[in-house]
Amino acid sequence: MLFTRNDFGEDFKWGVSTAAYQIEGGHNADGKGPSIWDSFTGKKKKIFNNDNGNIACDYYKHYAEDIALIYKLNIPNHRFSISWSRILPNGIGAVNHKGIDFYNRVIDFCLELGIEPWITLYHWDLPEALQQKGGWVNREVIHWFSYFVDCCIKYFGDRVKYWMVLNEPMVFTGAGYFLGVHAPGKKGLSSFLAAAHHAAICQAEGGRIIKSLRGECKVGTTFSYSHIEPYRYNNEKDVKAAAKVDALINRMFIEPLLGLGYPTADLKILDRIERFMHPNDEKKLAFEMDFIGLQNYTREFVSYAPLMPFVKAKIIKASKRNVEHTLMDWEVYPPSIYNALKRLHNYKEIKEIIITENGAAFNDSFEEYRVEDFKRVRFLQDYIAQVLLAKREGVKVNGYFVWTLMDNFEWAEGYYPKFGLVSVDFKTQKRTVKNSGSWYSCFLKNALAASKECRNEESEKIIL
Ligand code: GCO
């Protein structure tokens, strides 16, 4: 399939996404307080190679160079997040004006270059001072988060038109409060359900606050969303296991936000979230967002696994299925974004879908002054082609942001997986635009792109 940017229409938003802890560094600069990721990465054996984000891409110092690079790459929209403890070192109370000044400089420079800033309020870096009080498990977090949102809108809402409340609540509550593999490293069903319920309330509360203070802003929130299939279609137990995993990783936060409540019919264990619900919470969980941020990378196959607690299901990794996959062991399967879009489109309550993350980590080969990342170029072209297929079928998708601008700190995997359109030499902080960055730049200047149309009857299967 051949296509150009024009095929998506004039008002389609093209962009690139980043996140504060993954790129900024300056972990204790100018009055910034510690976040849970500063604490978590300080513990041994939590992060591959014991890496941390103390310096990362040093965006705190190099922000102007990096925003100029976004401009040079013809990218009109830049999604980034606010480090909560950089502007509120203790999470609540006194504001750190040097932190406010930093984000003012970032926002103003974007606007000066004609780049639209899209801000994610929470991209996983809770202030450590709040974790000391229980963090997301403490229902007080609703008050703390509301205070943070209010502060961001007060200082930045006059110039920033696009806001996302949370980044992937399923991941930060699941990995951080159930599995313990992300900050703050808590484990267990009870801490997960408490954190999840409070995060679900905060995603709606954040929307209410933004709209009440700056009604003209566009507000959304983002979700990780994978195309889920049963490992054996003809095996009833696998089909049921896939439906449970789909309810957990795809529906658990979207459906309460849409006023549909938690998907307890398909995931009985969610009945236990009742313990953390107060009167009127069902209502507090819902809010009509202007857009939903879809973050899709791959497809997952699920099989019945009787020994797995709570869901009795397990994901069959791509490397075990002998399919093309990325360094994250995520299958390269472009129709996954088509399927995710079609499924989200089926929720009539969703007004608009923006793909706020899509990208891939490969072992980029670094030649002298250039990075030949052809696999990433093909990945982007093939996934973007699937977005076009969905759009042509009437799906309400109106934006696509690449994850990510530059190689950065990939959470528990440290700096090993490289997702960037731009490579970073972390010894010298030198940036080198990869083939994929050059391709995206040309595409955004309306060059032709090509993709093998990889839709087949498989991709028609949508697990409802
Ligand atoms: C996420 C986060 C990003 C990741 C990206 C690649 O979805 O996990 O939003 O911070 O770096 O998705 O894993």
CSV table of N, CA, C and O in Angstrom, one decimal, residues 364-423:
chain,number,residue,atom,x,y,z
A,364,ASP,N,19.7,-1.4,17.0
A,364,ASP,CA,20.1,-0.5,15.9
A,364,ASP,C,21.6,-0.6,15.6
A,364,ASP,O,22.4,-0.7,16.5
A,365,SER,N,21.9,-0.6,14.3
A,365,SER,CA,23.4,-0.7,14.0
A,365,SER,C,23.9,0.7,13.8
A,365,SER,O,23.4,1.4,13.0
A,366,PHE,N,24.9,1.0,14.6
A,366,PHE,CA,25.5,2.4,14.5
A,366,PHE,C,26.7,2.4,13.6
A,366,PHE,O,27.7,1.8,13.8
A,367,GLU,N,26.4,3.1,12.4
A,367,GLU,CA,27.6,3.3,11.5
A,367,GLU,C,28.1,4.6,11.8
A,367,GLU,O,27.5,5.4,12.5
A,368,GLU,N,29.2,5.0,11.1
A,368,GLU,CA,29.8,6.3,11.4
A,368,GLU,C,28.8,7.4,11.2
A,368,GLU,O,28.2,7.5,10.1
A,369,TYR,N,28.4,8.2,12.2
A,369,TYR,CA,27.4,9.3,12.0
A,369,TYR,C,26.0,9.0,11.5
A,369,TYR,O,25.3,9.8,11.1
A,370,ARG,N,25.7,7.7,11.4
A,370,ARG,CA,24.3,7.4,11.0
A,370,ARG,C,23.9,6.1,11.7
A,370,ARG,O,24.8,5.3,12.0
A,371,VAL,N,22.6,5.9,11.9
A,371,VAL,CA,22.1,4.7,12.5
A,371,VAL,C,21.1,4.1,11.5
A,371,VAL,O,20.1,4.6,11.2
A,372,GLU,N,21.5,2.9,11.0
A,372,GLU,CA,20.6,2.2,10.0
A,372,GLU,C,19.6,1.4,10.7
A,372,GLU,O,19.8,0.2,10.9
A,373,ASP,N,18.5,2.0,11.0
A,373,ASP,CA,17.4,1.2,11.7
A,373,ASP,C,16.3,0.9,10.8
A,373,ASP,O,15.1,1.4,11.0
A,374,PHE,N,16.6,0.1,9.7
A,374,PHE,CA,15.6,-0.2,8.7
A,374,PHE,C,14.3,-0.9,9.3
A,374,PHE,O,13.2,-0.7,8.9
A,375,LYS,N,14.6,-1.7,10.3
A,375,LYS,CA,13.4,-2.5,10.9
A,375,LYS,C,12.4,-1.5,11.5
A,375,LYS,O,11.2,-1.7,11.4
A,376,ARG,N,12.9,-0.4,12.1
A,376,ARG,CA,12.0,0.5,12.7
A,376,ARG,C,11.3,1.3,11.6
A,376,ARG,O,10.1,1.6,11.8
A,377,VAL,N,12.0,1.6,10.5
A,377,VAL,CA,11.3,2.3,9.4
A,377,VAL,C,10.1,1.5,8.9
A,377,VAL,O,9.0,1.9,8.8
A,378,ARG,N,10.4,0.2,8.7
A,378,ARG,CA,9.3,-0.7,8.2
A,378,ARG,C,8.2,-0.8,9.2
A,378,ARG,O,7.0,-0.8,8.9
A,379,PHE,N,8.6,-0.9,10.5
A,379,PHE,CA,7.6,-1.1,11.6
A,379,PHE,C,6.7,0.1,11.5
A,379,PHE,O,5.4,0.0,11.5
A,380,LEU,N,7.2,1.3,11.5
A,380,LEU,CA,6.4,2.5,11.5
A,380,LEU,C,5.5,2.6,10.3
A,380,LEU,O,4.3,2.9,10.4
A,381,GLN,N,6.1,2.3,9.1
A,381,GLN,CA,5.3,2.4,7.9
A,381,GLN,C,4.1,1.4,7.9
A,381,GLN,O,3.0,1.7,7.6
A,382,ASP,N,4.4,0.1,8.4
A,382,ASP,CA,3.4,-0.9,8.4
A,382,ASP,C,2.3,-0.6,9.4
A,382,ASP,O,1.1,-0.8,9.2
A,383,TYR,N,2.7,-0.1,10.6
A,383,TYR,CA,1.6,0.3,11.6
A,383,TYR,C,0.8,1.5,11.2
A,383,TYR,O,-0.4,1.5,11.3
A,384,ILE,N,1.5,2.5,10.6
A,384,ILE,CA,0.8,3.7,10.2
A,384,ILE,C,-0.2,3.3,9.0
A,384,ILE,O,-1.3,3.8,8.9
A,385,ALA,N,0.2,2.4,8.2
A,385,ALA,CA,-0.7,1.9,7.1
A,385,ALA,C,-1.9,1.3,7.7
A,385,ALA,O,-3.1,1.5,7.2
A,386,GLN,N,-1.8,0.5,8.8
A,386,GLN,CA,-3.0,-0.1,9.4
A,386,GLN,C,-3.9,1.0,10.0
A,386,GLN,O,-5.1,0.9,10.1
A,387,VAL,N,-3.3,2.1,10.5
A,387,VAL,CA,-4.1,3.2,11.1
A,387,VAL,C,-4.9,3.8,9.9
A,387,VAL,O,-6.1,4.1,10.1
A,388,LEU,N,-4.3,3.9,8.7
A,388,LEU,CA,-5.0,4.5,7.6
A,388,LEU,C,-6.1,3.5,7.2
A,388,LEU,O,-7.3,4.0,6.9
A,389,LEU,N,-5.9,2.2,7.2
A,389,LEU,CA,-7.0,1.3,6.9
A,389,LEU,C,-8.2,1.5,7.8
A,389,LEU,O,-9.3,1.6,7.4
A,390,ALA,N,-7.9,1.6,9.1
A,390,ALA,CA,-9.0,1.8,10.1
A,390,ALA,C,-9.7,3.1,9.8
A,390,ALA,O,-10.9,3.3,9.8
A,391,LYS,N,-8.9,4.2,9.6
A,391,LYS,CA,-9.5,5.5,9.4
A,391,LYS,C,-10.4,5.5,8.1
A,391,LYS,O,-11.5,6.1,8.1
A,392,ARG,N,-9.9,4.8,7.1
A,392,ARG,CA,-10.7,4.8,5.9
A,392,ARG,C,-12.0,4.0,6.1
A,392,ARG,O,-13.0,4.2,5.4
A,393,GLU,N,-12.1,3.2,7.1
A,393,GLU,CA,-13.3,2.4,7.5
A,393,GLU,C,-14.2,3.2,8.5
A,393,GLU,O,-15.1,2.7,9.0
A,394,GLY,N,-13.7,4.5,8.7
A,394,GLY,CA,-14.6,5.3,9.5
A,394,GLY,C,-14.3,5.4,11.0
A,394,GLY,O,-15.0,6.0,11.8
A,395,VAL,N,-13.1,4.7,11.4
A,395,VAL,CA,-12.7,4.8,12.8
A,395,VAL,C,-12.3,6.2,13.2
A,395,VAL,O,-11.7,6.9,12.4
A,396,LYS,N,-12.8,6.6,14.4
A,396,LYS,CA,-12.6,8.0,14.8
A,396,LYS,C,-11.2,8.3,15.4
A,396,LYS,O,-11.0,8.7,16.5
A,397,VAL,N,-10.2,8.0,14.6
A,397,VAL,CA,-8.8,8.2,15.0
A,397,VAL,C,-8.3,9.4,14.3
A,397,VAL,O,-8.5,9.7,13.1
A,398,ASN,N,-7.6,10.3,15.1
A,398,ASN,CA,-7.2,11.6,14.6
A,398,ASN,C,-5.8,12.0,15.0
A,398,ASN,O,-5.5,13.2,15.0
A,399,GLY,N,-5.0,11.0,15.3
A,399,GLY,CA,-3.6,11.4,15.6
A,399,GLY,C,-2.7,10.2,15.8
A,399,GLY,O,-3.2,9.1,16.1
A,400,TYR,N,-1.4,10.4,15.6
A,400,TYR,CA,-0.4,9.4,15.8
A,400,TYR,C,0.9,10.0,16.3
A,400,TYR,O,1.4,10.9,15.7
A,401,PHE,N,1.3,9.5,17.5
A,401,PHE,CA,2.6,9.9,18.1
A,401,PHE,C,3.5,8.8,18.2
A,401,PHE,O,3.1,7.7,18.7
A,402,VAL,N,4.7,8.9,17.7
A,402,VAL,CA,5.7,7.9,17.7
A,402,VAL,C,6.3,7.8,19.2
A,402,VAL,O,6.6,8.9,19.8
A,403,TRP,N,6.4,6.6,19.7
A,403,TRP,CA,7.2,6.4,20.9
A,403,TRP,C,8.6,6.0,20.4
A,403,TRP,O,8.6,4.8,19.9
A,404,THR,N,9.6,6.7,20.4
A,404,THR,CA,9.8,7.9,21.1
A,404,THR,C,10.8,8.8,20.4
A,404,THR,O,11.5,8.4,19.4
A,405,LEU,N,11.0,10.0,20.9
A,405,LEU,CA,12.0,10.9,20.2
A,405,LEU,C,13.4,10.4,20.2
A,405,LEU,O,14.0,10.3,19.1
A,406,MET,N,13.9,10.0,21.4
A,406,MET,CA,15.3,9.6,21.5
A,406,MET,C,15.4,8.4,22.4
A,406,MET,O,14.5,8.2,23.3
A,407,ASP,N,16.4,7.6,22.2
A,407,ASP,CA,16.7,6.4,23.1
A,407,ASP,C,16.7,7.0,24.5
A,407,ASP,O,17.3,8.1,24.8
A,408,ASN,N,16.1,6.2,25.4
A,408,ASN,CA,16.0,6.8,26.8
A,408,ASN,C,15.9,5.6,27.8
A,408,ASN,O,16.1,4.5,27.5
A,409,PHE,N,15.6,6.0,29.1
A,409,PHE,CA,15.5,5.0,30.2
A,409,PHE,C,14.2,4.2,30.0
A,409,PHE,O,13.2,4.8,30.2
A,410,GLU,N,14.3,2.9,29.7
A,410,GLU,CA,13.1,2.1,29.5
A,410,GLU,C,12.8,1.3,30.8
A,410,GLU,O,12.7,0.1,30.8
A,411,TRP,N,12.6,2.1,31.9
A,411,TRP,CA,12.1,1.5,33.1
A,411,TRP,C,12.9,0.3,33.6
A,411,TRP,O,14.2,0.4,33.6
A,412,ALA,N,12.3,-0.9,33.9
A,412,ALA,CA,13.1,-2.0,34.4
A,412,ALA,C,14.2,-2.5,33.5
A,412,ALA,O,15.1,-3.1,33.9
A,413,GLU,N,14.0,-2.2,32.2
A,413,GLU,CA,15.0,-2.7,31.2
A,413,GLU,C,16.2,-1.7,31.0
A,413,GLU,O,17.0,-1.9,30.2
A,414,GLY,N,16.1,-0.6,31.8
A,414,GLY,CA,17.3,0.4,31.7
A,414,GLY,C,17.4,1.0,30.3
A,414,GLY,O,16.4,1.3,29.7
A,415,TYR,N,18.7,1.1,29.9
A,415,TYR,CA,18.9,1.7,28.6
A,415,TYR,C,19.1,0.8,27.4
A,415,TYR,O,19.4,1.1,26.3
A,416,TYR,N,18.9,-0.5,27.7
A,416,TYR,CA,19.1,-1.6,26.7
A,416,TYR,C,18.2,-1.5,25.5
A,416,TYR,O,18.6,-1.3,24.4
A,417,PRO,N,16.9,-1.4,25.7
A,417,PRO,CA,16.0,-1.3,24.6
A,417,PRO,C,16.0,0.1,24.0
A,417,PRO,O,15.8,1.1,24.8
A,418,LYS,N,16.2,0.3,22.7
A,418,LYS,CA,16.3,1.6,22.1
A,418,LYS,C,15.1,1.9,21.2
A,418,LYS,O,15.0,1.2,20.2
A,419,PHE,N,14.2,2.8,21.6
A,419,PHE,CA,13.0,3.1,20.9
A,419,PHE,C,13.1,4.3,20.0
A,419,PHE,O,12.1,4.7,19.3
A,420,GLY,N,14.2,5.1,20.1
A,420,GLY,CA,14.2,6.4,19.6
A,420,GLY,C,14.3,6.5,18.1
A,420,GLY,O,14.8,5.7,17.4
A,421,LEU,N,13.7,7.7,17.6
A,421,LEU,CA,13.9,8.1,16.2
A,421,LEU,C,15.3,8.7,16.1
A,421,LEU,O,15.9,8.9,15.1
A,422,VAL,N,15.9,9.0,17.3
A,422,VAL,CA,17.2,9.7,17.4
A,422,VAL,C,18.0,8.8,18.4
A,422,VAL,O,17.5,8.4,19.5
A,423,SER,N,19.3,8.6,18.1
A,423,SER,CA,20.1,7.8,19.0
A,423,SER,C,20.8,8.8,20.0
A,423,SER,O,21.0,9.9,19.6
